[in-house]
Amino acid sequence: SSGLRFVIDALGCAARLLVFTAQLYQISSRLCVGILLYAVVCTGGAVLGFGERLFKRTHLCTQREATIRYSLVRVRENAESIAFFKGGPTEWNTFQLMFSDLMQALYDRA
């Protein structure tokens, strides 16, 4: 159902783009070509210029968030053992270190 909806939305967008481009071309062919060239050049510049760096930083943040989630689940599952062996302060220090790394990665991304 969601795949079919995506295809229908994509076809609708393509049809609107085609109709708009045809109308713009009838008004001014030079303007239409200029706008299309501008869109292609700017999109390519954005993707090639800083798209890879943005992807790497986003991936780093996602990876650190996943590490924190895994650590919290591990602590919850082993809470009895951690309490028995008085490992709370160690776990807290580990969490604070991971959280500060995540916050630094989020700050660097922004």
mmCIF file of C-alpha atoms in Angstrom:
data_model
loop_
_atom_site.group_PDB
_atom_site.id
_atom_site.type_symbol
_atom_site.label_atom_id
_atom_site.label_comp_id
_atom_site.label_asym_id
_atom_site.label_seq_id
_atom_site.Cartn_x
_atom_site.Cartn_y
_atom_site.Cartn_z
ATOM 1 C CA SER A 1 0.000 0.000 0.000
ATOM 2 C CA SER A 2 2.756 2.490 0.893
ATOM 3 C CA GLY A 3 4.729 1.459 -2.204
ATOM 4 C CA LEU A 4 1.721 2.091 -4.426
ATOM 5 C CA ARG A 5 1.099 5.444 -2.741
ATOM 6 C CA PHE A 6 4.735 6.413 -3.342
ATOM 7 C CA VAL A 7 4.464 5.530 -7.037
ATOM 8 C CA ILE A 8 1.221 7.511 -7.397
ATOM 9 C CA ASP A 9 2.758 10.535 -5.639
ATOM 10 C CA ALA A 10 5.900 10.324 -7.775
ATOM 11 C CA LEU A 11 3.867 10.136 -10.992
ATOM 12 C CA GLY A 12 1.753 13.095 -9.861
ATOM 13 C CA CYS A 13 4.851 15.170 -9.150
ATOM 14 C CA ALA A 14 6.380 14.224 -12.500
ATOM 15 C CA ALA A 15 3.168 15.166 -14.326
ATOM 16 C CA ARG A 16 2.991 18.543 -12.558
ATOM 17 C CA LEU A 17 6.648 19.206 -13.361
ATOM 18 C CA LEU A 18 6.123 18.322 -17.008
ATOM 19 C CA VAL A 19 3.044 20.553 -17.347
ATOM 20 C CA PHE A 20 4.749 23.457 -15.564
ATOM 21 C CA THR A 21 7.854 23.103 -17.728
ATOM 22 C CA ALA A 22 5.757 23.043 -20.909
ATOM 23 C CA GLN A 23 3.881 26.189 -19.853
ATOM 24 C CA LEU A 24 7.102 27.964 -18.926
ATOM 25 C CA TYR A 25 8.670 26.908 -22.228
ATOM 26 C CA GLN A 26 5.714 28.431 -24.116
ATOM 27 C CA ILE A 27 6.189 31.706 -22.259
ATOM 28 C CA SER A 28 9.975 31.875 -22.681
ATOM 29 C CA SER A 29 12.181 29.061 -23.908
ATOM 30 C CA ARG A 30 15.392 30.801 -22.781
ATOM 31 C CA LEU A 31 14.015 31.330 -19.283
ATOM 32 C CA CYS A 32 12.913 27.694 -19.079
ATOM 33 C CA VAL A 33 16.335 26.407 -20.118
ATOM 34 C CA GLY A 34 18.043 28.816 -17.712
ATOM 35 C CA ILE A 35 15.922 27.724 -14.769
ATOM 36 C CA LEU A 36 16.470 24.032 -15.533
ATOM 37 C CA LEU A 37 20.240 24.571 -15.857
ATOM 38 C CA TYR A 38 20.280 26.525 -12.595
ATOM 39 C CA ALA A 39 18.387 23.765 -10.788
ATOM 40 C CA VAL A 40 20.685 21.025 -12.115
ATOM 41 C CA VAL A 41 23.899 22.935 -11.352
ATOM 42 C CA CYS A 42 22.812 23.957 -7.827
ATOM 43 C CA THR A 43 21.569 20.481 -6.950
ATOM 44 C CA GLY A 44 24.764 18.898 -8.250
ATOM 45 C CA GLY A 45 26.865 21.426 -6.365
ATOM 46 C CA ALA A 46 25.016 20.751 -3.138
ATOM 47 C CA VAL A 47 25.255 16.979 -3.464
ATOM 48 C CA LEU A 48 28.892 16.927 -4.539
ATOM 49 C CA GLY A 49 29.972 19.912 -2.433
ATOM 50 C CA PHE A 50 28.843 19.000 1.048
ATOM 51 C CA GLY A 51 26.493 16.030 0.764
ATOM 52 C CA GLU A 52 29.158 13.471 1.668
ATOM 53 C CA ARG A 53 30.330 15.390 4.741
ATOM 54 C CA LEU A 54 26.752 15.812 5.911
ATOM 55 C CA PHE A 55 26.099 12.095 5.437
ATOM 56 C CA LYS A 56 29.201 11.159 7.448
ATOM 57 C CA ARG A 57 28.264 13.435 10.342
ATOM 58 C CA THR A 58 24.680 12.207 10.374
ATOM 59 C CA HIS A 59 25.907 8.612 10.345
ATOM 60 C CA LEU A 60 28.288 9.334 13.244
ATOM 61 C CA CYS A 61 25.463 10.839 15.330
ATOM 62 C CA THR A 62 23.157 7.929 14.561
ATOM 63 C CA GLN A 63 25.895 5.454 15.490
ATOM 64 C CA ARG A 64 26.522 7.174 18.829
ATOM 65 C CA GLU A 65 22.799 7.316 19.604
ATOM 66 C CA ALA A 66 22.567 3.581 18.939
ATOM 67 C CA THR A 67 25.521 2.933 21.234
ATOM 68 C CA ILE A 68 23.843 4.842 24.047
ATOM 69 C CA ARG A 69 20.568 2.958 23.529
ATOM 70 C CA TYR A 70 22.407 -0.369 23.589
ATOM 71 C CA SER A 71 24.230 0.623 26.764
ATOM 72 C CA LEU A 72 21.004 1.667 28.491
ATOM 73 C CA VAL A 73 19.300 -1.611 27.568
ATOM 74 C CA ARG A 74 22.324 -3.563 28.808
ATOM 75 C CA VAL A 75 22.247 -1.693 32.131
ATOM 76 C CA ARG A 76 18.504 -2.310 32.497
ATOM 77 C CA GLU A 77 18.900 -6.032 31.789
ATOM 78 C CA ASN A 78 21.819 -6.369 34.194
ATOM 79 C CA ALA A 79 20.628 -3.948 36.886
ATOM 80 C CA GLU A 80 20.640 -6.585 39.617
ATOM 81 C CA SER A 81 24.241 -7.614 38.948
ATOM 82 C CA ILE A 82 25.372 -4.002 38.640
ATOM 83 C CA ALA A 83 23.781 -3.177 41.994
ATOM 84 C CA PHE A 84 25.176 -6.323 43.646
ATOM 85 C CA PHE A 85 28.741 -5.556 42.552
ATOM 86 C CA LYS A 86 28.325 -1.803 43.231
ATOM 87 C CA GLY A 87 28.965 -0.931 39.583
ATOM 88 C CA GLY A 88 26.599 2.036 39.470
ATOM 89 C CA PRO A 89 29.274 4.758 39.533
ATOM 90 C CA THR A 90 31.243 3.008 36.788
ATOM 91 C CA GLU A 91 28.147 2.673 34.607
ATOM 92 C CA TRP A 92 27.240 6.302 35.270
ATOM 93 C CA ASN A 93 30.723 7.491 34.240
ATOM 94 C CA THR A 94 30.540 5.373 31.093
ATOM 95 C CA PHE A 95 27.141 6.837 30.233
ATOM 96 C CA GLN A 96 28.335 10.405 30.830
ATOM 97 C CA LEU A 97 31.328 9.821 28.533
ATOM 98 C CA MET A 98 29.139 8.386 25.762
ATOM 99 C CA PHE A 99 26.576 11.170 26.176
ATOM 100 C CA SER A 100 29.232 13.891 25.983
ATOM 101 C CA ASP A 101 30.616 12.254 22.811
ATOM 102 C CA LEU A 102 27.121 12.297 21.320
ATOM 103 C CA MET A 103 26.563 15.933 22.268
ATOM 104 C CA GLN A 104 29.925 16.882 20.729
ATOM 105 C CA ALA A 105 29.016 15.055 17.518
ATOM 106 C CA LEU A 106 25.641 16.841 17.412
ATOM 107 C CA TYR A 107 27.358 20.172 18.035
ATOM 108 C CA ASP A 108 29.923 19.473 15.295
ATOM 109 C CA ARG A 109 27.122 18.541 12.886
ATOM 110 C CA ALA A 110 25.363 21.840 13.472
#
